Coordinates of C-alpha atoms and ligand atoms in Angstrom, one line a residue:
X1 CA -29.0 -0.5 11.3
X2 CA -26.3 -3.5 10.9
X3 CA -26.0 -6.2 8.3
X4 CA -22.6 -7.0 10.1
X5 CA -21.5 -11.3 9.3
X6 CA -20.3 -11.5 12.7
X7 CA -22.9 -14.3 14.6
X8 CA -22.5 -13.3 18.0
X9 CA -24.9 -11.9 21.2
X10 CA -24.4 -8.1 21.5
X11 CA -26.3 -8.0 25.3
X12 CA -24.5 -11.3 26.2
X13 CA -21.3 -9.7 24.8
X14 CA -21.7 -7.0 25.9
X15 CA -22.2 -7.6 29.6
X16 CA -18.8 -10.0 29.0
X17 CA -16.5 -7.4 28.2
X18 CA -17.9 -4.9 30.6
X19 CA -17.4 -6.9 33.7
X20 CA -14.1 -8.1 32.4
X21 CA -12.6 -5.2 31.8
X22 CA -13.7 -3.7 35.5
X23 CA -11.7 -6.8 36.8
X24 CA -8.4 -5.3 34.4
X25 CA -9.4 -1.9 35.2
X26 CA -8.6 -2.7 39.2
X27 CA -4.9 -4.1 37.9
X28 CA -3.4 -2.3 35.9
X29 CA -6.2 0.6 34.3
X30 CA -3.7 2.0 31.1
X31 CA -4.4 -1.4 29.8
X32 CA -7.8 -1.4 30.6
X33 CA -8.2 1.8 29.0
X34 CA -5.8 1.1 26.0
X35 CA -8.3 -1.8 25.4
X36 CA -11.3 0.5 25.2
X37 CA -8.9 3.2 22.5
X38 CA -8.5 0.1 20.5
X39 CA -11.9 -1.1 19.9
X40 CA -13.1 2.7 19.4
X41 CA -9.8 2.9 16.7
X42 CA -11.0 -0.3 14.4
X43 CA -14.4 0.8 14.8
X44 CA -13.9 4.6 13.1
X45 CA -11.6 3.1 10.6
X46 CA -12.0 2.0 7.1
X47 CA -9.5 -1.1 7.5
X48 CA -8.4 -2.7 3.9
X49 CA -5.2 -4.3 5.0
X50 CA -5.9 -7.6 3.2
X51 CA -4.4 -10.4 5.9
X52 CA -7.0 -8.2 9.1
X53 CA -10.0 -9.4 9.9
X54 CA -12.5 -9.0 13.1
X55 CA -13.6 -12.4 15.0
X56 CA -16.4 -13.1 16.5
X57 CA -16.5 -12.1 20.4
X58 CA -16.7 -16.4 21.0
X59 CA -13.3 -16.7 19.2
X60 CA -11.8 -14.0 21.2
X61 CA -14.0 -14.6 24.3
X62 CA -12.0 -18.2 24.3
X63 CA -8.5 -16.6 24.2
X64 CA -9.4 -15.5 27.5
X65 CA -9.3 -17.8 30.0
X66 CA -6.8 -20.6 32.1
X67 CA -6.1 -22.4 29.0
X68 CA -3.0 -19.8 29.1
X69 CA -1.9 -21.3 32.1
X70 CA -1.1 -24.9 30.5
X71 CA 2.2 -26.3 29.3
X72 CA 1.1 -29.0 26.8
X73 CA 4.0 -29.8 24.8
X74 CA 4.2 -33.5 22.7
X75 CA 0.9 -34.1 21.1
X76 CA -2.8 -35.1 22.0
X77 CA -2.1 -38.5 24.4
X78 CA 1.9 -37.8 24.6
X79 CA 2.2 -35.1 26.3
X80 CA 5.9 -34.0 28.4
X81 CA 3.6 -32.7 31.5
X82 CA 0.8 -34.3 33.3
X83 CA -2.5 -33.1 33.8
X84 CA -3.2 -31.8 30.1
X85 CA -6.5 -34.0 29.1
X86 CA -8.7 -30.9 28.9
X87 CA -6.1 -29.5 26.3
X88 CA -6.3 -32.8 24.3
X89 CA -9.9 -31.9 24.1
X90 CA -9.0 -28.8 22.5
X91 CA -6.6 -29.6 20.3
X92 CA -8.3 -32.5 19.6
X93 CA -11.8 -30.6 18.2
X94 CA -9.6 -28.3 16.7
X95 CA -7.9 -30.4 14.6
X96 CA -11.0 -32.4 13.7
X97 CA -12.5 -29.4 12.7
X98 CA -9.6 -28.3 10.1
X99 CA -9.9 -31.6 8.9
X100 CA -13.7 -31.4 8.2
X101 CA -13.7 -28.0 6.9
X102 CA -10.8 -28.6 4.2
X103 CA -11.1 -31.9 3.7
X104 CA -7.9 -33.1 5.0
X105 CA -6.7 -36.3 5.8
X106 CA -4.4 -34.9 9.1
X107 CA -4.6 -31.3 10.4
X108 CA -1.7 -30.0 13.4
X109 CA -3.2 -27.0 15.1
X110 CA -0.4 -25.7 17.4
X111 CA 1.7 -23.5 15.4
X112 CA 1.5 -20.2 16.9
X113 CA 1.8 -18.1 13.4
X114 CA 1.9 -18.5 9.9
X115 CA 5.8 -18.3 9.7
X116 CA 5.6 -21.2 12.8
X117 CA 3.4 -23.2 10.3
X118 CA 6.0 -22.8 7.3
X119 CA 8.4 -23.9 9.7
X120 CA 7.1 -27.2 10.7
X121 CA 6.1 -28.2 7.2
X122 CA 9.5 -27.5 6.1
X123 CA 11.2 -29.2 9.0
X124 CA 8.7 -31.9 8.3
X125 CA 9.3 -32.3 4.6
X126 CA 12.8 -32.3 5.2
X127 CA 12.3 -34.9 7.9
X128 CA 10.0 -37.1 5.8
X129 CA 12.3 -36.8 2.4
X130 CA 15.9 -36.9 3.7
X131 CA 16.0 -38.1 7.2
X132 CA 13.4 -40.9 6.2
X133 CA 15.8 -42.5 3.7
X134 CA 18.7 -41.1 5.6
X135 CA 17.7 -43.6 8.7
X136 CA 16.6 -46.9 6.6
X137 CA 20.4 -46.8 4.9
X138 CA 21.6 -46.6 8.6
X139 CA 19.1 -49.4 9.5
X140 CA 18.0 -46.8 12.5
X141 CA 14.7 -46.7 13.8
X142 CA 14.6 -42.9 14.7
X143 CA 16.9 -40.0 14.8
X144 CA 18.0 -40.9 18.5
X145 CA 19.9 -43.9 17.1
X146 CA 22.4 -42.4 14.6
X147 CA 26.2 -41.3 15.5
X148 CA 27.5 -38.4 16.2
X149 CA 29.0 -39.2 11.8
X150 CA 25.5 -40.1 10.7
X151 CA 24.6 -37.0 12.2
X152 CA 27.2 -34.7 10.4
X153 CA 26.6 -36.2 7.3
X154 CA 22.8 -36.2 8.0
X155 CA 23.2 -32.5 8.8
X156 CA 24.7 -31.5 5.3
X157 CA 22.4 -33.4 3.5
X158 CA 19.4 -31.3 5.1
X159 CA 20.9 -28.4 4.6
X160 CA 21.7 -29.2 0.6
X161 CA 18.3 -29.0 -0.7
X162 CA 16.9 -26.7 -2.8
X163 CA 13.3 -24.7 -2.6
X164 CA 11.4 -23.1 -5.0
X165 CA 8.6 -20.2 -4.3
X166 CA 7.3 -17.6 -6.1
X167 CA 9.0 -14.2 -5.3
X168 CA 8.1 -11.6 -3.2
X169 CA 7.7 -8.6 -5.9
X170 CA 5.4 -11.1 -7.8
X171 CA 3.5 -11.8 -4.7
X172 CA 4.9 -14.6 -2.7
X173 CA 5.5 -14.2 1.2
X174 CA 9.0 -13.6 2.9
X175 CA 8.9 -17.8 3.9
X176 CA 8.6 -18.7 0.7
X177 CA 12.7 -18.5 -0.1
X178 CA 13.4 -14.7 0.0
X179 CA 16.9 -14.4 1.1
X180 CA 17.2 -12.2 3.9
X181 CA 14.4 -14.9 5.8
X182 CA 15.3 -18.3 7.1
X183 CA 13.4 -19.9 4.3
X184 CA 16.0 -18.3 2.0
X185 CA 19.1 -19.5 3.9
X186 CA 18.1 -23.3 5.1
X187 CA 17.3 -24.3 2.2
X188 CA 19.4 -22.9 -1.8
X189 CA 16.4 -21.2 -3.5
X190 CA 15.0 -20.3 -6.8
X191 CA 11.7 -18.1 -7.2
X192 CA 9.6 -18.0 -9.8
X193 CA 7.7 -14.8 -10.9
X194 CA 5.0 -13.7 -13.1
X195 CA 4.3 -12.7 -16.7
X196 CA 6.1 -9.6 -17.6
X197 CA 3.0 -8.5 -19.7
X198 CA 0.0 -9.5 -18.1
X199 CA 1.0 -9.7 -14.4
X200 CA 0.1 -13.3 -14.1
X201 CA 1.4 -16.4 -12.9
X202 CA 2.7 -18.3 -16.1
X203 CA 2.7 -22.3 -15.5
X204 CA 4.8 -23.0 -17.9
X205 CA 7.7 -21.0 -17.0
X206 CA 7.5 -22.2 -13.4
X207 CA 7.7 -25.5 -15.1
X208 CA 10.9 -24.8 -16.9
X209 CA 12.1 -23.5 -13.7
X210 CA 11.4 -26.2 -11.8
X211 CA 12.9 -29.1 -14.3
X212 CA 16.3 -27.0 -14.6
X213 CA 16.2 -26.4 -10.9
X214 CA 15.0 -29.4 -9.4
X215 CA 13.6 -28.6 -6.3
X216 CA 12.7 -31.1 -3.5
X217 CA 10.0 -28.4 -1.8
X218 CA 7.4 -26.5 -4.2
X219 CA 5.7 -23.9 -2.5
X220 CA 2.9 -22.4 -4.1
X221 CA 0.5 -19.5 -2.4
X222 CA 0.9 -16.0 -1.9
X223 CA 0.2 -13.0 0.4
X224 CA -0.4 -10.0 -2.6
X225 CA -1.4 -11.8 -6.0
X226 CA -4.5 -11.0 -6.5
X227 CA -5.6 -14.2 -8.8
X228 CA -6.4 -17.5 -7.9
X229 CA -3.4 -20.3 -8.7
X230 CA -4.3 -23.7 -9.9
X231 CA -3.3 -26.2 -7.9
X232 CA -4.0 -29.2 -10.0
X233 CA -1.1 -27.9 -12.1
X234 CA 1.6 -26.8 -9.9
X235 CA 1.1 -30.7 -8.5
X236 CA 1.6 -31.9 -12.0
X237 CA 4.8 -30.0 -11.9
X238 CA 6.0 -31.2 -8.7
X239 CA 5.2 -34.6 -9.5
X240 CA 7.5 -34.6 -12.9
X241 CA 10.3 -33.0 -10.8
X242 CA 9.9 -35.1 -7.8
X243 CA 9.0 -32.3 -5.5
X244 CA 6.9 -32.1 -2.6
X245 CA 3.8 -29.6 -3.3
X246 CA 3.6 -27.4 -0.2
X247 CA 0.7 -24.5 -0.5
X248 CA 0.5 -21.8 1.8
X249 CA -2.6 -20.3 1.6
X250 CA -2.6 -18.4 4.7
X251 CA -4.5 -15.5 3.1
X252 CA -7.2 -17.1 1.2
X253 CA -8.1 -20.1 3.4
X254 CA -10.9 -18.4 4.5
X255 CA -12.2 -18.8 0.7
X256 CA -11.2 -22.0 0.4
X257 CA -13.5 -23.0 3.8
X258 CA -16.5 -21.0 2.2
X259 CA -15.7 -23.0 -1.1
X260 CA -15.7 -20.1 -3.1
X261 CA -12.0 -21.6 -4.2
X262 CA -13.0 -25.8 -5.6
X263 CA -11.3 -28.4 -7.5
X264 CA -8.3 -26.7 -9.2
X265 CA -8.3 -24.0 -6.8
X266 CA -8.9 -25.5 -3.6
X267 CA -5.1 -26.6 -2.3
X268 CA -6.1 -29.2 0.0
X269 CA -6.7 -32.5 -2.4
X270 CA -3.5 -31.5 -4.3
X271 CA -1.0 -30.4 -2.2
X272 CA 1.0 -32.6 0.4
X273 CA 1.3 -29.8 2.9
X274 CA -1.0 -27.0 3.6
X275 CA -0.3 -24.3 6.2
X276 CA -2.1 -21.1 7.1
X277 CA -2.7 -18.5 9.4
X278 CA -6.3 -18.3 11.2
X279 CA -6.5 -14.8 11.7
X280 CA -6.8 -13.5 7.9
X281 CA -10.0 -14.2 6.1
X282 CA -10.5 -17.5 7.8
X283 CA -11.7 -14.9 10.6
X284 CA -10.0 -16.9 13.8
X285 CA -7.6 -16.0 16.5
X286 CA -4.2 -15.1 15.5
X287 CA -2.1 -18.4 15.0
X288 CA -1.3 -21.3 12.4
X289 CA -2.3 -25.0 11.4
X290 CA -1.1 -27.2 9.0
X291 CA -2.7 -30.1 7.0
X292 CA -1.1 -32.5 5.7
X293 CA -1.5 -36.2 3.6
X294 CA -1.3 -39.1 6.1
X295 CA 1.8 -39.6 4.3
X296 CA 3.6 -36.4 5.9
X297 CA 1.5 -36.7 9.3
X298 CA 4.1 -38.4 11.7
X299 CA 6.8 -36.3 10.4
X300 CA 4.4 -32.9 11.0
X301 CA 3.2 -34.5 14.3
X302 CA 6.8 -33.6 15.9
X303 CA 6.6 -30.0 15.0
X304 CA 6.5 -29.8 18.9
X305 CA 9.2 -30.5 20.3
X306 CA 11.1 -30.1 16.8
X307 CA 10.2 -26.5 16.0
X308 CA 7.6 -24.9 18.2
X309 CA 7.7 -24.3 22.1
X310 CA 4.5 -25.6 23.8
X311 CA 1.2 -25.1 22.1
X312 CA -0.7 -22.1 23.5
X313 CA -3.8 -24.2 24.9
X314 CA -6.3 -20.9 24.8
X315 CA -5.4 -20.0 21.3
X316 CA -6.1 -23.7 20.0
X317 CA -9.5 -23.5 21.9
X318 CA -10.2 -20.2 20.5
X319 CA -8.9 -22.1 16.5
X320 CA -11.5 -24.7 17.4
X321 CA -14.6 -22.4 18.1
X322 CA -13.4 -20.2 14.6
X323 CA -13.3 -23.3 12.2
X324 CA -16.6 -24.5 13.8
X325 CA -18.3 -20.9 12.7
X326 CA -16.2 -21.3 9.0
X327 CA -18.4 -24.7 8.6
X328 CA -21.5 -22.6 8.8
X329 CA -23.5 -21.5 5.8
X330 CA -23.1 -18.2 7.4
X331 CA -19.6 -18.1 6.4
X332 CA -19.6 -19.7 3.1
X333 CA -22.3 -16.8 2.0
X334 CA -19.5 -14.5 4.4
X335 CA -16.6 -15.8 2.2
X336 CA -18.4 -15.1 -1.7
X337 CA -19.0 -11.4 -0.5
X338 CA -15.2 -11.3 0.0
X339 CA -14.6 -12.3 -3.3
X340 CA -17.5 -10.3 -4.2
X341 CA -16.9 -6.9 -2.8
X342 CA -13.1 -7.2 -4.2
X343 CA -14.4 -7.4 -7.6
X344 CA -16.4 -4.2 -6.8
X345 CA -13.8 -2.9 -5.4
X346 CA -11.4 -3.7 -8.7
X347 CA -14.5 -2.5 -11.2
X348 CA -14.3 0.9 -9.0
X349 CA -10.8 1.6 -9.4
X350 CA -10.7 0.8 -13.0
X351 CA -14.0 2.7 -13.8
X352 CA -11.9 5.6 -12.8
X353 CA -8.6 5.0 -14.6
X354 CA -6.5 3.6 -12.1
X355 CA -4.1 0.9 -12.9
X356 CA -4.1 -2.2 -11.1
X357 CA -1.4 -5.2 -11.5
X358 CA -2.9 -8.1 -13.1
X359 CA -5.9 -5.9 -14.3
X360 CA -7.8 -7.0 -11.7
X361 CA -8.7 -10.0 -9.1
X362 CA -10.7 -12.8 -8.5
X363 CA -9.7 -13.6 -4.8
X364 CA -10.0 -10.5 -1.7
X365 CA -6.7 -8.9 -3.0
X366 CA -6.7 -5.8 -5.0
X367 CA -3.1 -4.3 -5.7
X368 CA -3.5 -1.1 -7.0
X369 CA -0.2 0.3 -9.4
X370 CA 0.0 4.3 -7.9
X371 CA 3.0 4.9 -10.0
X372 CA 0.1 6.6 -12.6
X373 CA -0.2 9.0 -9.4
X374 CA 3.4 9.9 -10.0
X375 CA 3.8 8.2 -6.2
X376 CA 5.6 6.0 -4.4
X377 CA 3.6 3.2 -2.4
X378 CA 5.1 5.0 1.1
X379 CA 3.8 8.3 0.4
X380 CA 0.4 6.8 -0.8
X381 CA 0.2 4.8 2.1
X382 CA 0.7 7.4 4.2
X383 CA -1.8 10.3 2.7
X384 CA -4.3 7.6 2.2
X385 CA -4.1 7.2 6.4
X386 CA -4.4 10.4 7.2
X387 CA -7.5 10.5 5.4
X388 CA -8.4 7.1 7.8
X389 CA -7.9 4.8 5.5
X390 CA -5.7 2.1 6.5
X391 CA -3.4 -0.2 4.5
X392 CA -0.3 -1.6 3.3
X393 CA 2.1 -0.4 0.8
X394 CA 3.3 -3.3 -1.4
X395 CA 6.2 -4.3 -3.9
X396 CA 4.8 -5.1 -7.7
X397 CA 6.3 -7.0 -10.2
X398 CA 9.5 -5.6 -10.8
X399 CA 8.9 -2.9 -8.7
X400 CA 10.9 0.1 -9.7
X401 CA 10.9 1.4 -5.7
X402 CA 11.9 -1.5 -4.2
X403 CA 10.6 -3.5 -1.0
X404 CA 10.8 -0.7 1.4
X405 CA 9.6 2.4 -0.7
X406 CA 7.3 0.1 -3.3
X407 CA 5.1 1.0 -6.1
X408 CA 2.0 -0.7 -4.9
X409 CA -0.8 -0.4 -2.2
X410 CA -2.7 -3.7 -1.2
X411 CA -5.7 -3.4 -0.6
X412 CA -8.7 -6.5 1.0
X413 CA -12.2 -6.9 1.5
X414 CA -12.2 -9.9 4.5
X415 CA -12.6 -6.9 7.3
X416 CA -15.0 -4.5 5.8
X417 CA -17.4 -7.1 4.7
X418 CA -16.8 -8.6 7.9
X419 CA -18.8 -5.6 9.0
X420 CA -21.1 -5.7 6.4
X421 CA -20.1 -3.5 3.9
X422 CA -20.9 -4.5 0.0
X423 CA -21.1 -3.5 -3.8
X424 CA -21.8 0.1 -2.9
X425 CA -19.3 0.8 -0.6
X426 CA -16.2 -0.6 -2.2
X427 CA -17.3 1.8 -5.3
X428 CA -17.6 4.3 -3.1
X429 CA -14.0 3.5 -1.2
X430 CA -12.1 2.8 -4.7
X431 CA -13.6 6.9 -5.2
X432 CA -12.3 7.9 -1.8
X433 CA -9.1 6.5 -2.6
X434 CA -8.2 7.7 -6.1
X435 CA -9.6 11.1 -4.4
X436 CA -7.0 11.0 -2.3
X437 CA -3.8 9.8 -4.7
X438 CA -4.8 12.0 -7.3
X439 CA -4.6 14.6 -4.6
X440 CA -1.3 13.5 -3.2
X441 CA 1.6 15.0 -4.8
X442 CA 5.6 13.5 -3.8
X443 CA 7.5 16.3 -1.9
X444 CA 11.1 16.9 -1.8
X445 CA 14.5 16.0 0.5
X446 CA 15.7 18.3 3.2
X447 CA 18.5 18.8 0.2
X448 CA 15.7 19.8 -2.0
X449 CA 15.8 16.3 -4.3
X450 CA 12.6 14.2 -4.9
X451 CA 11.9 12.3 -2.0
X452 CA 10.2 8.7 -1.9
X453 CA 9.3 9.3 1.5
X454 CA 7.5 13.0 2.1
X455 CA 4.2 14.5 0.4
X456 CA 2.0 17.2 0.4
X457 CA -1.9 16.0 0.7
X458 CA -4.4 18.6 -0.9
X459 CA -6.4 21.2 2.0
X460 CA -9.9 19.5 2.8
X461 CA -8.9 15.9 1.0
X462 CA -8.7 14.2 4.4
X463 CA -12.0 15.6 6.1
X464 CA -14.2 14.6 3.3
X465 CA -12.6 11.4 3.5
X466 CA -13.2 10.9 6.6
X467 CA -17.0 12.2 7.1
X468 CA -17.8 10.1 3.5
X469 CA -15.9 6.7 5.3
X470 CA -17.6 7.8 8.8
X471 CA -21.2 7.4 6.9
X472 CA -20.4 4.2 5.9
X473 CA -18.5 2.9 8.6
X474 CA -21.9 4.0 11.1
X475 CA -24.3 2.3 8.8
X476 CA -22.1 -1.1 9.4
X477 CA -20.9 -0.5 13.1
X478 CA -18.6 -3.1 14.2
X479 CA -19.8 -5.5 17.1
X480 CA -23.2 -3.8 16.8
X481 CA -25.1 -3.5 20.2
X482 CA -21.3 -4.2 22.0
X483 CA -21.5 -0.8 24.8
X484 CA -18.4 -1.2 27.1
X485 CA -20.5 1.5 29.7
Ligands
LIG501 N1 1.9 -10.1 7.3 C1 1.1 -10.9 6.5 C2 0.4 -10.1 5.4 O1 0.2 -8.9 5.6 O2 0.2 -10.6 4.3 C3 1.7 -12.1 5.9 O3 2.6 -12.6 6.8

């Protein structure tokens, strides 16, 4: 039986992937057979990492094909190679879809990942604020025409401005000004955090922040904050500052397409930027897009040449085909159980005393505290994946363990209730998990010393782990009907 969300053609499908895989099989048969391992892996795993999904077979039917072959770079019309007009079709659709779906007044679909997206907005803010005023002083009509001493000063003027993002322990992504990533050296950064007490994100203080500091980029968005933000307000605060609002919201655009996330929540009419991924729960092929005011278009058009090498043709194609499913009912009703099954998920750890930062969600995040388990996040991640469950261990707010060991697992619902699983599994997962930690005890050093690392996972915990999630997992097969024989 299968309820799985997925609209797709399992005999079509199916007969696809056979025959295509006989034609890898006669190449190069490890890969062939690698390919096979991989689906049977995802399909006998309970898969929580919060920014995985599973496309549809059309989405990754379309990455598939001589699209890959194309060079394309410049834009749709301006292109540095001849012969590209069935790629302006595809970037063209794609783009018009993004723009449909969210609303936007200008979408840019060739950045090849999330970090590419962040990139090109901020090259394009930067671009748009500084170089924009930098060239009308110098009477120049592009960059082309300013000396080699327009450039120098032009050059330290970029690379004086200051960014502020909310910080990685709190929940904010690496691109968002964390130091040891390029957003934290191009531009001088300040991050905001949470509320010591409650876990969540306090308005007012980012406003203090942001009048002392001044920043010419906000970012806003996050990749383990398991609460909605309102956008309304952190546009009121970059307005008073005189800031450009730039949202990533790579790991909740999905909810934003099925408008589970409106008005205050939904980044698109507030923001002057938006990038994302299209892999995480907007369910597309791996890559980025940004949107944009028509204000900030030109200046994101040139992402290609400016930041990105040439577009990868197939993926866009493959973007195109995944935002036409998102503007389906199917997916709206997909995106609610998301948010949904998290809250399930939430109600089923706290039912059973576990400790969770922010006390709980209301997006497809759900970052459970283990230090109550006397572990680190590491070892948790770890027993919890030899019992087959798989996830990411995460920092918390002021995480006593640091980015590498952590104090945190995040955990999302965008996969599993991909495949149909809803209120009654992710009780019965939060169960299987706080089996598990409460099972898990930290081991010790080689020198005998606590370790952060090593653990010792009870006799018999990981078998009736398994055969519990392998019950669920058959009841909600993934790509139901798909047989690769
Ligand atoms: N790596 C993604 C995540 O797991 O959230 C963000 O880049």
């Amino acid at each position: 039986m299968t309820d799985s969300t997925l609209p797709f053609d399992s005999r079509l499908t199916s007969s696809a992937y056979s025959q295509a895989l006989q034609v890898i099989e006669a190449v190069e048969p490890r890969i062939a057979e690698a390919t096979r391992a991989e689906l049977a892996d995802q399909r006998a795993s309970l898969k929580l990492i919060a920014s995985e999904n599973y496309a549809s077979p059309a989405v990754l039917l379309t990455m598939g094909t001589w699209f890959s072959d194309k060079y394309a770079e410049g834009t749709v019309g301006h292109r540095f190679y001849a012969g590209c007009q069935n790629v302006d079709t595809v970037e063209s659709l794609a783009a018009e879809h993004a723009r449909e779906l969210f609303g936007a007044e200008y979408a840019y679909a060739q950045p090849h990942s999330g970090i590419d997206a962040n990139l090109v907005a901020f090259w394009s803010i930067l671009a748009h604020r500084v170089e924009g005023p930098w060239l009308e002083k110098f009477g120049a009509k592009n960059v082309s025409e300013l000396t080699e001493a327009d450039w120098e000063a032009l050059r330290a003027e970029l690379g004086n401005q200051r960014l502020l993002g909310m910080s990685l322990d709190a929940g904010g992504h690496l691109t968002h000004g964390f130091r040891p990533n390029i957003s934290g050296k191009m531009f001088h950064q300040q991050q905001y955090g949470t509320d010591p007490e409650t876990g969540l994100l306090d308005y007012d203080a980012v406003r203090a922040k942001a009048r002392e500091f001044k920043p010419l980029v906000l970012v806003a968005g996050y990749s383990a904050y398991p609460r909605r933000v309102n956008f309304a307000k952190m546009r009121e605060i970059a307005d008073e500052v005189g800031a450009t609002l730039m949202v990533d919201m790579a790991h909740f655009a999905g909810l934003v397409a099925g408008k589970v996330f409106t008005g205050d929540e939904d980044p698109v009419p507030h923001a002057h930027v938006v990038t994302t991924t299209t892999h995480k729960s907007l369910r597309g092929p791996r890559g980025g897009l940004v949107l944009a005011t028509s204000e900030y278009a030109p200046s994101v058009d040139r992402g290609c040449p400016m930041v990105l090498g040439g577009p990868l043709s197939h993926v866009m194609a493959a973007k195109a085909v995944a935002l036409a499913e998102a503007r389906t009912p199917m997916f709206a009703d997909y995106a609610q159980r998301v948010a949904d099954n998290a809250k399930s998920m939430a109600e089923g750890f706290l039912s059973r005393g576990a400790s969770l930062v922010t006390g709980g969600t209301d997006n497809h995040i759900v970052l459970l505290d283990v230090t109550s388990f006397g572990l680190t996040g590491r070892q948790a991640e770890s027993a919890l994946l030899d019992a087959g469950v798989v996830t990411n261990r995460n920092s918390i707010p002021s995480d006593p363990n640091g980015a590498w060991y952590t104090s945190g697992i995040r955990f999302g619902t965008p996969a599993l209730t991909t495949r149909g699983f809803g209120h009654d599994e992710f009780d019965k997962v939060a169960e299987l998990v706080v089996d598990v930690l409460s099972n898990t005890t930290p081991g010790s050093t080689k020198a005998g010393g606590p370790s952060k690392a090593t653990y010792l996972l009870a006799d018999g915990v990981a078998d009736r782990t398994r055969s519990a999630s392998a019950e669920m997992l058959d009841k909600h097969p993934l790509y139901p009907g798909l047989d690769l024989a």
